[in-house]
PDB file of C-alpha atoms and ligand atoms in Angstrom:
ATOM      1  CA  MET A 392      91.993  -8.332 -31.169  1.00  0.00           C
ATOM      2  CA  ILE A 393      92.024  -5.435 -28.705  1.00  0.00           C
ATOM      3  CA  GLU A 394      92.441  -7.852 -25.790  1.00  0.00           C
ATOM      4  CA  GLU A 395      95.784  -8.914 -27.242  1.00  0.00           C
ATOM      5  CA  ILE A 396      97.336  -5.475 -26.808  1.00  0.00           C
ATOM      6  CA  VAL A 397      95.939  -4.216 -23.503  1.00  0.00           C
ATOM      7  CA  PRO A 398      98.000  -4.754 -20.357  1.00  0.00           C
ATOM      8  CA  GLU A 399      97.043  -7.060 -17.517  1.00  0.00           C
ATOM      9  CA  GLY A 400      94.253  -5.640 -15.398  1.00  0.00           C
ATOM     10  CA  VAL A 401      92.488  -4.054 -18.368  1.00  0.00           C
ATOM     11  CA  ALA A 402      89.097  -5.343 -19.538  1.00  0.00           C
ATOM     12  CA  ALA A 403      88.353  -4.766 -23.201  1.00  0.00           C
ATOM     13  CA  ALA A 404      85.551  -5.458 -25.665  1.00  0.00           C
ATOM     14  CA  GLU A 405      85.208  -4.921 -29.396  1.00  0.00           C
ATOM     15  CA  HIS A 406      82.623  -5.240 -32.128  1.00  0.00           C
ATOM     16  CA  PHE A 407      83.029  -5.554 -35.887  1.00  0.00           C
ATOM     17  CA  GLY A 408      80.300  -3.461 -37.477  1.00  0.00           C
ATOM     18  CA  ASP A 409      77.370  -2.307 -35.352  1.00  0.00           C
ATOM     19  CA  ALA A 410      75.553  -4.172 -32.608  1.00  0.00           C
ATOM     20  CA  PRO A 411      71.853  -4.389 -33.571  1.00  0.00           C
ATOM     21  CA  GLY A 412      70.567  -4.623 -29.983  1.00  0.00           C
ATOM     22  CA  ALA A 413      72.741  -1.850 -28.552  1.00  0.00           C
ATOM     23  CA  ALA A 414      70.883   1.012 -26.873  1.00  0.00           C
ATOM     24  CA  LEU A 415      71.737   4.351 -25.279  1.00  0.00           C
ATOM     25  CA  TYR A 416      70.706   5.800 -21.917  1.00  0.00           C
ATOM     26  CA  PRO A 417      68.414   8.845 -22.228  1.00  0.00           C
ATOM     27  CA  GLU A 418      71.211  11.170 -21.048  1.00  0.00           C
ATOM     28  CA  GLU A 419      73.554   9.721 -23.691  1.00  0.00           C
ATOM     29  CA  LEU A 420      70.920  10.413 -26.363  1.00  0.00           C
ATOM     30  CA  VAL A 421      70.742  14.009 -25.167  1.00  0.00           C
ATOM     31  CA  ALA A 422      74.546  14.305 -25.214  1.00  0.00           C
ATOM     32  CA  LEU A 423      74.678  12.869 -28.727  1.00  0.00           C
ATOM     33  CA  GLY A 424      72.209  15.467 -29.976  1.00  0.00           C
ATOM     34  CA  GLU A 425      71.090  15.809 -33.582  1.00  0.00           C
ATOM     35  CA  THR A 426      73.494  13.841 -35.724  1.00  0.00           C
ATOM     36  CA  GLY A 427      73.758  11.534 -38.705  1.00  0.00           C
ATOM     37  CA  GLU A 428      73.102   7.796 -38.684  1.00  0.00           C
ATOM     38  CA  ALA A 429      76.788   6.819 -38.931  1.00  0.00           C
ATOM     39  CA  ARG A 430      77.717   8.860 -35.846  1.00  0.00           C
ATOM     40  CA  ARG A 431      74.720   7.515 -33.886  1.00  0.00           C
ATOM     41  CA  LEU A 432      75.725   3.945 -34.691  1.00  0.00           C
ATOM     42  CA  GLU A 433      79.395   4.309 -33.738  1.00  0.00           C
ATOM     43  CA  PHE A 434      78.507   6.230 -30.547  1.00  0.00           C
ATOM     44  CA  THR A 435      75.990   3.529 -29.570  1.00  0.00           C
ATOM     45  CA  THR A 436      78.043   0.450 -30.429  1.00  0.00           C
ATOM     46  CA  VAL A 437      81.197   1.725 -28.761  1.00  0.00           C
ATOM     47  CA  ARG A 438      79.228   2.326 -25.556  1.00  0.00           C
ATOM     48  CA  HIS A 439      77.820  -1.177 -25.844  1.00  0.00           C
ATOM     49  CA  CYS A 440      81.466  -2.361 -25.968  1.00  0.00           C
ATOM     50  CA  ALA A 441      82.378  -0.133 -23.016  1.00  0.00           C
ATOM     51  CA  ARG A 442      79.563  -1.542 -20.874  1.00  0.00           C
ATOM     52  CA  ARG A 443      80.700  -5.071 -21.725  1.00  0.00           C
ATOM     53  CA  ALA A 444      84.215  -4.076 -20.726  1.00  0.00           C
ATOM     54  CA  LEU A 445      82.946  -2.609 -17.432  1.00  0.00           C
ATOM     55  CA  GLY A 446      81.225  -5.938 -16.866  1.00  0.00           C
ATOM     56  CA  GLY A 447      84.606  -7.589 -17.309  1.00  0.00           C
ATOM     57  CA  LEU A 448      85.796  -5.618 -14.276  1.00  0.00           C
ATOM     58  CA  GLY A 449      82.720  -6.758 -12.357  1.00  0.00           C
ATOM     59  CA  LEU A 450      81.078  -3.331 -12.650  1.00  0.00           C
ATOM     60  CA  PRO A 451      77.445  -2.615 -13.639  1.00  0.00           C
ATOM     61  CA  PRO A 452      76.510  -0.853 -16.896  1.00  0.00           C
ATOM     62  CA  ALA A 453      76.412   2.947 -16.651  1.00  0.00           C
ATOM     63  CA  PRO A 454      75.819   5.972 -18.888  1.00  0.00           C
ATOM     64  CA  LEU A 455      79.063   7.125 -20.516  1.00  0.00           C
ATOM     65  CA  LEU A 456      78.783  10.796 -21.368  1.00  0.00           C
ATOM     66  CA  PRO A 457      81.300  12.829 -23.322  1.00  0.00           C
ATOM     67  CA  GLY A 458      83.155  15.242 -21.016  1.00  0.00           C
ATOM     68  CA  VAL A 459      85.730  17.974 -21.533  1.00  0.00           C
ATOM     69  CA  ARG A 460      86.876  18.110 -25.174  1.00  0.00           C
ATOM     70  CA  GLY A 461      85.057  14.846 -25.899  1.00  0.00           C
ATOM     71  CA  ALA A 462      86.944  12.703 -23.375  1.00  0.00           C
ATOM     72  CA  PRO A 463      84.565  10.081 -21.958  1.00  0.00           C
ATOM     73  CA  ARG A 464      83.460  10.379 -18.322  1.00  0.00           C
ATOM     74  CA  TRP A 465      83.921   6.990 -16.681  1.00  0.00           C
ATOM     75  CA  PRO A 466      82.349   5.785 -13.426  1.00  0.00           C
ATOM     76  CA  ASP A 467      84.282   6.711 -10.268  1.00  0.00           C
ATOM     77  CA  GLY A 468      87.424   4.666  -9.845  1.00  0.00           C
ATOM     78  CA  VAL A 469      87.630   3.710 -13.528  1.00  0.00           C
ATOM     79  CA  VAL A 470      89.932   4.837 -16.351  1.00  0.00           C
ATOM     80  CA  GLY A 471      89.338   3.892 -19.951  1.00  0.00           C
ATOM     81  CA  SER A 472      89.224   4.699 -23.606  1.00  0.00           C
ATOM     82  CA  MET A 473      87.048   4.151 -26.684  1.00  0.00           C
ATOM     83  CA  THR A 474      87.704   4.076 -30.408  1.00  0.00           C
ATOM     84  CA  HIS A 475      85.798   3.541 -33.642  1.00  0.00           C
ATOM     85  CA  CYS A 476      86.690   3.398 -37.294  1.00  0.00           C
ATOM     86  CA  ALA A 477      84.948   1.950 -40.356  1.00  0.00           C
ATOM     87  CA  GLY A 478      83.697  -1.515 -39.406  1.00  0.00           C
ATOM     88  CA  TYR A 479      85.267  -1.617 -35.949  1.00  0.00           C
ATOM     89  CA  ARG A 480      84.512  -0.327 -32.416  1.00  0.00           C
ATOM     90  CA  ALA A 481      86.402  -1.043 -29.178  1.00  0.00           C
ATOM     91  CA  ALA A 482      86.593   0.030 -25.542  1.00  0.00           C
ATOM     92  CA  ALA A 483      89.031  -0.730 -22.740  1.00  0.00           C
ATOM     93  CA  VAL A 484      88.727  -0.004 -19.016  1.00  0.00           C
ATOM     94  CA  ALA A 485      90.748  -0.546 -15.854  1.00  0.00           C
ATOM     95  CA  ARG A 486      90.429   0.216 -12.174  1.00  0.00           C
ATOM     96  CA  ARG A 487      92.138   3.508 -11.337  1.00  0.00           C
ATOM     97  CA  SER A 488      93.783   1.774  -8.364  1.00  0.00           C
ATOM     98  CA  GLY A 489      95.870  -0.262 -10.829  1.00  0.00           C
ATOM     99  CA  MET A 490      96.401   2.156 -13.705  1.00  0.00           C
ATOM    100  CA  SER A 491      96.558   5.946 -13.996  1.00  0.00           C
ATOM    101  CA  THR A 492      95.272   6.223 -17.555  1.00  0.00           C
ATOM    102  CA  LEU A 493      94.911   4.413 -20.843  1.00  0.00           C
ATOM    103  CA  GLY A 494      94.284   5.258 -24.484  1.00  0.00           C
ATOM    104  CA  ILE A 495      93.291   3.074 -27.426  1.00  0.00           C
ATOM    105  CA  ASP A 496      92.968   3.840 -31.121  1.00  0.00           C
ATOM    106  CA  ALA A 497      91.924   1.916 -34.236  1.00  0.00           C
ATOM    107  CA  GLU A 498      92.627   2.888 -37.826  1.00  0.00           C
ATOM    108  CA  PRO A 499      92.147   1.278 -41.226  1.00  0.00           C
ATOM    109  CA  HIS A 500      95.400  -0.407 -42.253  1.00  0.00           C
ATOM    110  CA  GLU A 501      96.010   1.894 -45.215  1.00  0.00           C
ATOM    111  CA  PRO A 502      98.694   4.474 -45.979  1.00  0.00           C
ATOM    112  CA  LEU A 503      98.010   8.023 -44.831  1.00  0.00           C
ATOM    113  CA  ALA A 504      96.884  10.538 -47.433  1.00  0.00           C
ATOM    114  CA  GLU A 505      99.695  12.232 -49.342  1.00  0.00           C
ATOM    115  CA  GLY A 506     101.479  14.841 -47.208  1.00  0.00           C
ATOM    116  CA  LEU A 507      99.946  13.802 -43.881  1.00  0.00           C
ATOM    117  CA  LEU A 508     103.055  12.042 -42.603  1.00  0.00           C
ATOM    118  CA  ASP A 509     104.994  15.302 -42.909  1.00  0.00           C
ATOM    119  CA  TYR A 510     102.287  16.994 -40.872  1.00  0.00           C
ATOM    120  CA  ILE A 511     102.160  14.478 -37.999  1.00  0.00           C
ATOM    121  CA  ALA A 512     105.757  13.220 -37.786  1.00  0.00           C
ATOM    122  CA  LEU A 513     108.742  14.791 -36.067  1.00  0.00           C
ATOM    123  CA  PRO A 514     112.001  14.684 -38.082  1.00  0.00           C
ATOM    124  CA  GLU A 515     113.282  11.739 -36.004  1.00  0.00           C
ATOM    125  CA  GLU A 516     110.020   9.840 -36.547  1.00  0.00           C
ATOM    126  CA  ARG A 517     110.180  10.452 -40.307  1.00  0.00           C
ATOM    127  CA  GLN A 518     113.738   9.146 -40.411  1.00  0.00           C
ATOM    128  CA  ARG A 519     112.762   6.046 -38.467  1.00  0.00           C
ATOM    129  CA  HIS A 520     109.733   5.559 -40.696  1.00  0.00           C
ATOM    130  CA  THR A 521     111.934   5.220 -43.770  1.00  0.00           C
ATOM    131  CA  GLY A 522     113.978   2.454 -42.133  1.00  0.00           C
ATOM    132  CA  LEU A 523     110.906   0.580 -40.886  1.00  0.00           C
ATOM    133  CA  ALA A 524     109.148   0.812 -44.253  1.00  0.00           C
ATOM    134  CA  ASP A 525     112.238  -0.580 -46.017  1.00  0.00           C
ATOM    135  CA  LEU A 526     112.569  -3.494 -43.594  1.00  0.00           C
ATOM    136  CA  HIS A 527     108.843  -4.310 -43.163  1.00  0.00           C
ATOM    137  CA  PRO A 528     106.934  -3.067 -46.211  1.00  0.00           C
ATOM    138  CA  ASP A 529     103.824  -5.065 -45.206  1.00  0.00           C
ATOM    139  CA  VAL A 530     103.008  -2.576 -42.423  1.00  0.00           C
ATOM    140  CA  CYS A 531     101.689   0.958 -43.091  1.00  0.00           C
ATOM    141  CA  TRP A 532     104.083   2.567 -40.607  1.00  0.00           C
ATOM    142  CA  ASP A 533     102.824   6.057 -41.358  1.00  0.00           C
ATOM    143  CA  ARG A 534      99.267   5.133 -40.369  1.00  0.00           C
ATOM    144  CA  LEU A 535     100.570   3.185 -37.382  1.00  0.00           C
ATOM    145  CA  LEU A 536     102.457   6.274 -36.176  1.00  0.00           C
ATOM    146  CA  PHE A 537      99.209   8.260 -36.419  1.00  0.00           C
ATOM    147  CA  CYS A 538      97.348   5.505 -34.542  1.00  0.00           C
ATOM    148  CA  ALA A 539      99.939   5.394 -31.736  1.00  0.00           C
ATOM    149  CA  LYS A 540      99.890   9.207 -31.441  1.00  0.00           C
ATOM    150  CA  GLU A 541      96.115   9.253 -31.091  1.00  0.00           C
ATOM    151  CA  ALA A 542      96.257   6.504 -28.452  1.00  0.00           C
ATOM    152  CA  VAL A 543      98.867   8.565 -26.567  1.00  0.00           C
ATOM    153  CA  TYR A 544      96.666  11.674 -26.766  1.00  0.00           C
ATOM    154  CA  LYS A 545      93.684   9.738 -25.399  1.00  0.00           C
ATOM    155  CA  ALA A 546      95.803   8.569 -22.463  1.00  0.00           C
ATOM    156  CA  TRP A 547      97.370  12.024 -21.962  1.00  0.00           C
ATOM    157  CA  PHE A 548      94.268  14.208 -22.025  1.00  0.00           C
ATOM    158  CA  PRO A 549      92.264  12.721 -19.123  1.00  0.00           C
ATOM    159  CA  VAL A 550      95.167  13.212 -16.694  1.00  0.00           C
ATOM    160  CA  THR A 551      96.283  16.651 -17.865  1.00  0.00           C
ATOM    161  CA  GLN A 552      93.141  18.171 -19.414  1.00  0.00           C
ATOM    162  CA  ARG A 553      95.541  19.710 -21.925  1.00  0.00           C
ATOM    163  CA  TRP A 554      95.933  19.588 -25.679  1.00  0.00           C
ATOM    164  CA  LEU A 555      98.934  17.679 -27.022  1.00  0.00           C
ATOM    165  CA  GLY A 556      99.861  18.348 -30.636  1.00  0.00           C
ATOM    166  CA  PHE A 557     101.389  15.807 -32.986  1.00  0.00           C
ATOM    167  CA  ASP A 558     104.788  17.338 -32.174  1.00  0.00           C
ATOM    168  CA  GLY A 559     104.103  16.932 -28.447  1.00  0.00           C
ATOM    169  CA  ALA A 560     105.357  13.358 -28.152  1.00  0.00           C
ATOM    170  CA  LEU A 561     108.139  11.445 -29.877  1.00  0.00           C
ATOM    171  CA  ILE A 562     106.972   7.939 -30.760  1.00  0.00           C
ATOM    172  CA  SER A 563     109.312   4.999 -31.331  1.00  0.00           C
ATOM    173  CA  LEU A 564     107.517   2.136 -33.073  1.00  0.00           C
ATOM    174  CA  VAL A 565     109.138  -1.267 -32.718  1.00  0.00           C
ATOM    175  CA  PRO A 566     108.451  -4.129 -35.162  1.00  0.00           C
ATOM    176  CA  ASP A 567     107.867  -6.540 -32.251  1.00  0.00           C
ATOM    177  CA  GLY A 568     104.452  -4.950 -31.624  1.00  0.00           C
ATOM    178  CA  THR A 569     105.460  -2.430 -28.961  1.00  0.00           C
ATOM    179  CA  PHE A 570     106.092   1.309 -28.935  1.00  0.00           C
ATOM    180  CA  ARG A 571     107.354   3.987 -26.593  1.00  0.00           C
ATOM    181  CA  ALA A 572     106.404   7.640 -26.408  1.00  0.00           C
ATOM    182  CA  ARG A 573     108.451  10.445 -24.867  1.00  0.00           C
ATOM    183  CA  VAL A 574     106.417  13.541 -24.077  1.00  0.00           C
ATOM    184  CA  LEU A 575     108.177  16.665 -25.316  1.00  0.00           C
ATOM    185  CA  ALA A 576     105.583  19.180 -24.126  1.00  0.00           C
ATOM    186  CA  VAL A 577     106.767  21.069 -21.045  1.00  0.00           C
ATOM    187  CA  PRO A 578     104.434  20.525 -18.064  1.00  0.00           C
ATOM    188  CA  PRO A 579     102.828  23.692 -16.716  1.00  0.00           C
ATOM    189  CA  PRO A 580     103.938  24.722 -13.186  1.00  0.00           C
ATOM    190  CA  GLN A 581     100.587  23.653 -11.718  1.00  0.00           C
ATOM    191  CA  GLN A 582     101.029  20.121 -13.144  1.00  0.00           C
ATOM    192  CA  PRO A 583     104.625  19.165 -12.362  1.00  0.00           C
ATOM    193  CA  CYS A 584     103.676  15.459 -12.319  1.00  0.00           C
ATOM    194  CA  SER A 585     102.042  15.233 -15.737  1.00  0.00           C
ATOM    195  CA  PRO A 586     103.153  12.131 -17.668  1.00  0.00           C
ATOM    196  CA  THR A 587     106.572  12.263 -19.317  1.00  0.00           C
ATOM    197  CA  ALA A 588     106.358   8.933 -21.119  1.00  0.00           C
ATOM    198  CA  PHE A 589     103.961   6.272 -22.331  1.00  0.00           C
ATOM    199  CA  GLU A 590     104.460   2.739 -23.477  1.00  0.00           C
ATOM    200  CA  GLY A 591     102.218   0.668 -25.628  1.00  0.00           C
ATOM    201  CA  ARG A 592     101.478  -2.208 -27.913  1.00  0.00           C
ATOM    202  CA  TRP A 593     100.161  -2.341 -31.443  1.00  0.00           C
ATOM    203  CA  LEU A 594      98.652  -4.913 -33.745  1.00  0.00           C
ATOM    204  CA  ALA A 595      98.039  -5.100 -37.514  1.00  0.00           C
ATOM    205  CA  ARG A 596      95.362  -7.599 -38.534  1.00  0.00           C
ATOM    206  CA  ASN A 597      92.165  -7.955 -40.564  1.00  0.00           C
ATOM    207  CA  GLY A 598      92.759  -4.667 -42.363  1.00  0.00           C
ATOM    208  CA  LEU A 599      93.030  -2.751 -39.087  1.00  0.00           C
ATOM    209  CA  LEU A 600      95.728  -1.155 -36.975  1.00  0.00           C
ATOM    210  CA  LEU A 601      95.207  -1.020 -33.210  1.00  0.00           C
ATOM    211  CA  ALA A 602      97.278   0.749 -30.567  1.00  0.00           C
ATOM    212  CA  CYS A 603      97.049   0.938 -26.787  1.00  0.00           C
ATOM    213  CA  ALA A 604      99.060   3.423 -24.670  1.00  0.00           C
ATOM    214  CA  THR A 605      99.526   3.465 -20.909  1.00  0.00           C
ATOM    215  CA  GLU A 606     101.913   5.126 -18.476  1.00  0.00           C
ATOM    216  CA  PRO A 607     104.912   2.900 -17.763  1.00  0.00           C
ATOM    217  CA  ARG A 608     104.412   1.000 -14.529  1.00  0.00           C
ATOM    218  CA  SER A 609     106.877   1.774 -11.774  1.00  0.00           C
ATOM    219  CA  VAL A 610     108.436  -1.435 -10.445  1.00  0.00           C
TER     220      VAL A 610
HETATM  221  C1  COA B  63      90.359  13.075 -30.042  1.00  0.00           C
HETATM  222  C2  COA B  63      91.008  12.217 -31.133  1.00  0.00           C
HETATM  223  C3  COA B  63      92.280  11.583 -30.578  1.00  0.00           C
HETATM  224  C4  COA B  63      90.003  11.122 -31.508  1.00  0.00           C
HETATM  225  O1  COA B  63      90.590  10.178 -32.381  1.00  0.00           O
HETATM  226  P1  COA B  63      89.859   9.684 -33.720  1.00  0.00           P
HETATM  227  O2  COA B  63      90.753   8.689 -34.395  1.00  0.00           O
HETATM  228  O3  COA B  63      89.412  10.873 -34.488  1.00  0.00           O
HETATM  229  O4  COA B  63      88.538   8.957 -33.259  1.00  0.00           O
HETATM  230  P2  COA B  63      88.329   7.563 -32.503  1.00  0.00           P
HETATM  231  O5  COA B  63      87.091   6.987 -33.051  1.00  0.00           O
HETATM  232  O6  COA B  63      89.517   6.692 -32.483  1.00  0.00           O
HETATM  233  O7  COA B  63      88.055   8.025 -30.994  1.00  0.00           O
HETATM  234  C5  COA B  63      86.911   8.746 -30.680  1.00  0.00           C
HETATM  235  C6  COA B  63      86.690   8.566 -29.205  1.00  0.00           C
HETATM  236  O8  COA B  63      87.808   9.087 -28.493  1.00  0.00           O
HETATM  237  C7  COA B  63      87.351   9.556 -27.240  1.00  0.00           C
HETATM  238  N1  COA B  63      87.855  10.926 -27.076  1.00  0.00           N
HETATM  239  C8  COA B  63      87.459  12.040 -27.733  1.00  0.00           C
HETATM  240  N2  COA B  63      88.150  13.114 -27.273  1.00  0.00           N
HETATM  241  C9  COA B  63      88.984  12.642 -26.317  1.00  0.00           C
HETATM  242  C10 COA B  63      89.935  13.264 -25.472  1.00  0.00           C
HETATM  243  N3  COA B  63      90.176  14.594 -25.503  1.00  0.00           N
HETATM  244  N4  COA B  63      90.632  12.493 -24.597  1.00  0.00           N
HETATM  245  C11 COA B  63      90.408  11.151 -24.525  1.00  0.00           C
HETATM  246  N5  COA B  63      89.514  10.510 -25.314  1.00  0.00           N
HETATM  247  C12 COA B  63      88.810  11.254 -26.191  1.00  0.00           C
HETATM  248  C13 COA B  63      85.820   9.507 -27.246  1.00  0.00           C
HETATM  249  O9  COA B  63      85.408   8.381 -26.512  1.00  0.00           O
HETATM  250  C14 COA B  63      85.500   9.343 -28.716  1.00  0.00           C
HETATM  251  O10 COA B  63      84.358   8.554 -28.984  1.00  0.00           O
HETATM  252  P3  COA B  63      82.876   9.104 -28.674  1.00  0.00           P
HETATM  253  O11 COA B  63      82.855  10.516 -29.151  1.00  0.00           O
HETATM  254  O12 COA B  63      81.978   8.192 -29.386  1.00  0.00           O
HETATM  255  O13 COA B  63      82.763   9.025 -27.164  1.00  0.00           O
HETATM  256  C15 COA B  63      91.376  13.040 -32.400  1.00  0.00           C
HETATM  257  O14 COA B  63      90.209  13.514 -33.022  1.00  0.00           O
HETATM  258  C16 COA B  63      92.274  14.239 -32.125  1.00  0.00           C
HETATM  259  O15 COA B  63      91.820  15.323 -31.715  1.00  0.00           O
HETATM  260  N6  COA B  63      93.611  14.089 -32.360  1.00  0.00           N
HETATM  261  C17 COA B  63      94.550  15.172 -32.251  1.00  0.00           C
HETATM  262  C18 COA B  63      95.376  15.062 -30.991  1.00  0.00           C
HETATM  263  C19 COA B  63      96.468  14.054 -31.143  1.00  0.00           C
HETATM  264  O16 COA B  63      96.224  12.952 -31.589  1.00  0.00           O
HETATM  265  N7  COA B  63      97.701  14.423 -30.743  1.00  0.00           N
HETATM  266  C20 COA B  63      98.834  13.553 -30.880  1.00  0.00           C
HETATM  267  C21 COA B  63      99.669  13.622 -29.632  1.00  0.00           C
HETATM  268  S1  COA B  63     101.254  12.823 -29.868  1.00  0.00           S
END
């Protein structure tokens, strides 16, 4: 599924459930630390996916350690993103020469908990949500908005090393499976070139919502 929404030049891999043969590098085990079984499994399987994705770019497997604020540290010359939710894990990578950043997110295709939409949505997004939900009631647009925002954050953070709140980007979801994001956060003076927009694709299938965000390509 994830391969359907990543742009050209991106290698992706996914796994439904956990991969029995997946293993961690010793340094990944150290980074994971003492944790519960569920976290160990998602951490391990998503790295198994990431190494398969690296293989898709013709690159060898490598340890993938969590870096600043949990953002994964990719091999030199690579950008990428990982996601996991109940029953699903996915990773996507690209060569930095062809893409500045990328973020993916997966969510269960279920409505958000009561009150959460008000917390994550800007007034314009809430207004748009009402229209989309009326026209296409089969899609949980509130959860999809959350999913797209998280994908945008995962693309934003590695290039800026800065937090971006839910009010930091205005997302426009389009029923054709695309979305756009306009960053509202003001770039700090030392980062005048931080991204101002993202574009992406989304998919609803098999009880899951997937989103992938990248910086728009200059033509
Ligand atoms: C970091 C965050 C996006 C993770 O999303 P999530 O749905 O909870 O979890 P997912 O399973 O989809 O993704 C987890 C993976 O994201 C990656 N990740 C974590 N922090 C990250 C960061 N700062 N930047 C990029 N990727 C990050 C990691 O690979 C992590 O997996 P791992 O710990 O096994 O390596 C989320 O917890 C968060 O902090 N969101 C608030 C920020 C936000 O979304 N703002 C909206 C801007 S419009």
